PDB file of C-alpha atoms in Angstrom:
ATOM      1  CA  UNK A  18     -11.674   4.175 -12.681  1.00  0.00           C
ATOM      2  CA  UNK A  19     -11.671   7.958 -13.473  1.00  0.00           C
ATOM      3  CA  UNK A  20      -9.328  10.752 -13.019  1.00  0.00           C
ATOM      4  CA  UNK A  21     -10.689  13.136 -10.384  1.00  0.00           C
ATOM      5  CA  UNK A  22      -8.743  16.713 -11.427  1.00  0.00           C
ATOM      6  CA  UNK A  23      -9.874  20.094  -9.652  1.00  0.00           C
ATOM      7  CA  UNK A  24     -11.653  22.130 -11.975  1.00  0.00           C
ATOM      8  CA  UNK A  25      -9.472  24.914 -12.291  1.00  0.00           C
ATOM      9  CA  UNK A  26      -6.251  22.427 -13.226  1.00  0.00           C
ATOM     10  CA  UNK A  27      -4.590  22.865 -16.378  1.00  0.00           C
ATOM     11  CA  UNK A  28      -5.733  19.464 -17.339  1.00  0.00           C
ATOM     12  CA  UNK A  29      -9.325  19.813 -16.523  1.00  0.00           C
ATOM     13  CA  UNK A  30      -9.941  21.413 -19.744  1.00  0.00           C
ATOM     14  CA  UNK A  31      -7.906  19.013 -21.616  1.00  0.00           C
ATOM     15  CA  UNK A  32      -9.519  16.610 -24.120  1.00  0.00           C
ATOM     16  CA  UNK A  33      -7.439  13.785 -23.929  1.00  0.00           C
ATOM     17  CA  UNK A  34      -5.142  12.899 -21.368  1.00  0.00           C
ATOM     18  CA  UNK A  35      -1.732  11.176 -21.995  1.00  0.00           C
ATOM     19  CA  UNK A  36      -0.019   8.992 -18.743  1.00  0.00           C
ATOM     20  CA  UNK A  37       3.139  11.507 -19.689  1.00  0.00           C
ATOM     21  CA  UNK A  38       0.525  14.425 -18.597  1.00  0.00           C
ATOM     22  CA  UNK A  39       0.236  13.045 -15.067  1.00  0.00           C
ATOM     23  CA  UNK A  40       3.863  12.387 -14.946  1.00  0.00           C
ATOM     24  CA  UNK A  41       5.335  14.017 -11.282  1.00  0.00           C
ATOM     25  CA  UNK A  42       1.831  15.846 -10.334  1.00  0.00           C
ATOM     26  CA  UNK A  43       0.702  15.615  -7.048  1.00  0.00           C
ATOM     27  CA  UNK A  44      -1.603  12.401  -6.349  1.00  0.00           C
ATOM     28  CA  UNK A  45      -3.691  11.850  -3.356  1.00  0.00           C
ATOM     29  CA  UNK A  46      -4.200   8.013  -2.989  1.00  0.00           C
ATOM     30  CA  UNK A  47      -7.079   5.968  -1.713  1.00  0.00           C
ATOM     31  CA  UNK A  48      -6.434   3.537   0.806  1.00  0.00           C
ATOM     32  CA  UNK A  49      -7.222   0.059   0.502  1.00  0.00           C
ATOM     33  CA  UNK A  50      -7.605  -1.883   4.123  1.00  0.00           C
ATOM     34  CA  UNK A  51      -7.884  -5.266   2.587  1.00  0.00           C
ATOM     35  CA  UNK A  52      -4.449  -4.939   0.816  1.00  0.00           C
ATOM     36  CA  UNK A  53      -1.644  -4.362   2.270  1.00  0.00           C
ATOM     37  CA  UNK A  54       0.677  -3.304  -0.373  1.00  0.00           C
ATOM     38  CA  UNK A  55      -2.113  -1.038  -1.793  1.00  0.00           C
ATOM     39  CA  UNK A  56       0.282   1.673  -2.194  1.00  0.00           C
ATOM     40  CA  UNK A  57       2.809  -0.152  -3.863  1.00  0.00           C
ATOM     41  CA  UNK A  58       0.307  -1.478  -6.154  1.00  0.00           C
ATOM     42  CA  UNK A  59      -0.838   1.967  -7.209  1.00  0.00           C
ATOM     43  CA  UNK A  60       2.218   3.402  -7.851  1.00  0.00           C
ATOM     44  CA  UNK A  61       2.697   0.197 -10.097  1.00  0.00           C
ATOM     45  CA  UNK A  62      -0.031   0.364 -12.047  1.00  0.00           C
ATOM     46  CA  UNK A  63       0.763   3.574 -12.583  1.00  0.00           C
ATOM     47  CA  UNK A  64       4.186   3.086 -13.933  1.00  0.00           C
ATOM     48  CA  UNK A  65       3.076   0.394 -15.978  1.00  0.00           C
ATOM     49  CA  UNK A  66       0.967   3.047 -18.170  1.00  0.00           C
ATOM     50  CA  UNK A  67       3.758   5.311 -18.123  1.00  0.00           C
ATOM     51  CA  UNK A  68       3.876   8.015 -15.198  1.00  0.00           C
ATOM     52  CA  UNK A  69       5.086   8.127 -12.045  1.00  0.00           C
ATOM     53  CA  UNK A  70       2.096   9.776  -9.150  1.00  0.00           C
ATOM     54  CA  UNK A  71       3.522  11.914  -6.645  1.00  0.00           C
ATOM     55  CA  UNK A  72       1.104  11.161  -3.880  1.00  0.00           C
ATOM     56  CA  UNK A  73       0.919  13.643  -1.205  1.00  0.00           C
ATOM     57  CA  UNK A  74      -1.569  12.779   0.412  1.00  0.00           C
ATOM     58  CA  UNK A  75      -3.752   9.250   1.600  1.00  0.00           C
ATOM     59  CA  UNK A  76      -7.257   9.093   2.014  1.00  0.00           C
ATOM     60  CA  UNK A  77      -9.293   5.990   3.430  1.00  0.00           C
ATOM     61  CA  UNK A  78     -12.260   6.858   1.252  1.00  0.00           C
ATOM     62  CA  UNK A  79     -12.965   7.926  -2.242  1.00  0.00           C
ATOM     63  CA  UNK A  80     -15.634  10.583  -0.969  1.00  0.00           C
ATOM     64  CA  UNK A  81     -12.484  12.119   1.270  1.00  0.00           C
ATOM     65  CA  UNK A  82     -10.063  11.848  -1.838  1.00  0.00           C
ATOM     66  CA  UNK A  83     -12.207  13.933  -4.380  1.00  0.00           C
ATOM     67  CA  UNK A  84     -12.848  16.436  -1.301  1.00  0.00           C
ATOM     68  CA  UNK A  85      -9.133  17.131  -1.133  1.00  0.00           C
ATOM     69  CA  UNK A  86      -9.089  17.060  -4.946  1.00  0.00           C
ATOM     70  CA  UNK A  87     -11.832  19.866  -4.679  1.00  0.00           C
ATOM     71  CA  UNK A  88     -10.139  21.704  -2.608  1.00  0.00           C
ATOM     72  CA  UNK A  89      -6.931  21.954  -5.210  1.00  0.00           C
ATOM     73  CA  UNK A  90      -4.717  19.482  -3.345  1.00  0.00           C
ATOM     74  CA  UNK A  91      -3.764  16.886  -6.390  1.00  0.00           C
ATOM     75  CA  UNK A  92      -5.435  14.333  -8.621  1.00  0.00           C
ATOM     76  CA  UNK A  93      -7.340  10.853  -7.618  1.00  0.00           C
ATOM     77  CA  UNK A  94      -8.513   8.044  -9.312  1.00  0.00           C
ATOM     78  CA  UNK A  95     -11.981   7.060  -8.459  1.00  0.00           C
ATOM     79  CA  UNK A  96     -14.373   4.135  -9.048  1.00  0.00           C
ATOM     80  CA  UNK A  97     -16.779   5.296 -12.142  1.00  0.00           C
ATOM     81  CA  UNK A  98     -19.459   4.864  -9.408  1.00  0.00           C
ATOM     82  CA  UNK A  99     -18.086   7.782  -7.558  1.00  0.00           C
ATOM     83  CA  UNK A 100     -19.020  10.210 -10.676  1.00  0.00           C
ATOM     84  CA  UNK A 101     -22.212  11.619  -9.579  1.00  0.00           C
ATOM     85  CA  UNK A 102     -21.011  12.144  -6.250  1.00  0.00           C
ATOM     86  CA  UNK A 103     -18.257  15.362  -7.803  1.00  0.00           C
ATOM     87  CA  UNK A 104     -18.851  18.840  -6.492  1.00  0.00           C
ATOM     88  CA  UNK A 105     -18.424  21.235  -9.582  1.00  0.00           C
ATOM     89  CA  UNK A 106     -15.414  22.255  -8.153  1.00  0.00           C
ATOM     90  CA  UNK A 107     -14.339  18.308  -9.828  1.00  0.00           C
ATOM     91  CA  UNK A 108     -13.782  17.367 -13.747  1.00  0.00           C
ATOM     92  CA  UNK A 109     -13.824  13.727 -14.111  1.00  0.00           C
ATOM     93  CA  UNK A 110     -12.090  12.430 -17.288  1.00  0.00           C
ATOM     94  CA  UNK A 111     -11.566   8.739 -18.455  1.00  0.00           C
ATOM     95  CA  UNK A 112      -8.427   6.922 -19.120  1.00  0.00           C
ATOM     96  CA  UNK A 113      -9.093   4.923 -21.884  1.00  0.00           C
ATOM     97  CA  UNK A 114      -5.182   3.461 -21.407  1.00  0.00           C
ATOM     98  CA  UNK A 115      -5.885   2.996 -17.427  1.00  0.00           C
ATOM     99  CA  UNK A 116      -7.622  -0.372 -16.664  1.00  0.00           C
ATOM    100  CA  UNK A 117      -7.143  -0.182 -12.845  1.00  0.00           C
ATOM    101  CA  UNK A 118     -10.490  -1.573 -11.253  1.00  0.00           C
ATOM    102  CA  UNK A 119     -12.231  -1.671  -7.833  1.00  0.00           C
ATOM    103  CA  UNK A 120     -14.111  -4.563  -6.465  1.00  0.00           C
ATOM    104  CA  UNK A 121     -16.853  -4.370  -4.862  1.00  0.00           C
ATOM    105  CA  UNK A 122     -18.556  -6.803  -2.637  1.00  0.00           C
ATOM    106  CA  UNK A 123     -22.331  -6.779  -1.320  1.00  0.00           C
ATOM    107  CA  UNK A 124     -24.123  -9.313   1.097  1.00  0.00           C
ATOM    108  CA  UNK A 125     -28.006  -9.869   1.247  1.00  0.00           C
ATOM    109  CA  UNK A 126     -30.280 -12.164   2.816  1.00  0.00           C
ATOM    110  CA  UNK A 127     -31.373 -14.719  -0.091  1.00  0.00           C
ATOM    111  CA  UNK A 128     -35.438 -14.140   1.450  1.00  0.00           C
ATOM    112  CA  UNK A 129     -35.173 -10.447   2.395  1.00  0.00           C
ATOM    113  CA  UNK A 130     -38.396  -9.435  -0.122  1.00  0.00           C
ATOM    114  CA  UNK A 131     -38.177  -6.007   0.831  1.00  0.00           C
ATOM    115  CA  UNK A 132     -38.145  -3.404  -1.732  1.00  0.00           C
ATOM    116  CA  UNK A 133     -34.980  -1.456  -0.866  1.00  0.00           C
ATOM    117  CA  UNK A 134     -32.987  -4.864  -0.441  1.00  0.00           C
ATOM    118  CA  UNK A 135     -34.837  -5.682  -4.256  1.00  0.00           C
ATOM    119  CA  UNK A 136     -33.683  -2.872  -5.674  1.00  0.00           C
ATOM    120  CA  UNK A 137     -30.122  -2.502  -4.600  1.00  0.00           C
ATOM    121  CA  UNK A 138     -29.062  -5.975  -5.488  1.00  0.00           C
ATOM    122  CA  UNK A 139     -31.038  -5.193  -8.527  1.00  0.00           C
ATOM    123  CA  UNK A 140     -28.610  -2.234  -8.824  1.00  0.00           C
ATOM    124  CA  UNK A 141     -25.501  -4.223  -7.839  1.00  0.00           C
ATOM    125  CA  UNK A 142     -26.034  -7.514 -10.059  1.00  0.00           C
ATOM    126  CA  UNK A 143     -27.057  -4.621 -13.194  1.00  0.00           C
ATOM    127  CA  UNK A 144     -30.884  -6.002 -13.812  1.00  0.00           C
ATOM    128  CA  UNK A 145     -33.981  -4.241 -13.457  1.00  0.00           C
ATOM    129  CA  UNK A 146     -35.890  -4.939 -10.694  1.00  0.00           C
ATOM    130  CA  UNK A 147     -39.680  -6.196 -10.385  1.00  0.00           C
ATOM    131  CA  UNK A 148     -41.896  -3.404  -9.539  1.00  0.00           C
TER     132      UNK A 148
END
């Protein structure tokens, strides 16, 4: 996961980022429909590395969370895989001390031969495909 800050926050700049520097800031939190505690089980991962999010806002997706996050409204955490898709109006910083993970779950035909289907398990499994 990666912190999602708006580029003109204080902490966009920042080298490192401490969980004391994220500490009462406002959070906007992405949903999770297959969980339903996901809130509760932000906010505790969260205070298990030491700050407490102040999430004012939910979003059902991560492309609607770093939206709001562009347009100033608080920090996200997003899946890595959600890194090239940041407007420059987005800093993205890792948390070393923040192992929260997203799975992520893909379904294919085992004979579908066609290239796109190749290529994006390819993608998803991390090999290189046969061209």
């Amino acid at each position: 996961m990666l912190l999602a800050v708006p580029a003109k926050h204080p902490l966009a700049d920042q080298a490192e980022i401490a969980p004391g520097d994220l500490d009462g800031l406002p959070w906007i939190a992405i949903e999770n429909a297959q969980d339903p505690a996901w809130r509760d089980t932000f906010v505790a991962s969260c205070a298990a590395v030491g700050f407490t999010p102040d999430i004012r806002l939910d979003a059902a997706e991560p492309l609607t969370a770093l939206g709001l996050v562009a347009s100033g409204l608080g920090l996200a955490l997003v899946p890595k895989s959600m890194a090239s898709a940041t407007a420059e109006d987005i800093e993205v910083r890792e948390l070393p001390w923040h192992d929260g993970c997203v799975q992520l779950w893909a379904a294919w035909h085992h004979i579908d031969l066609r290239p796109v289907v190749t290529s994006f398990r390819a993608t998803v499994l991390g090999t290189r495909s046969a061209e």
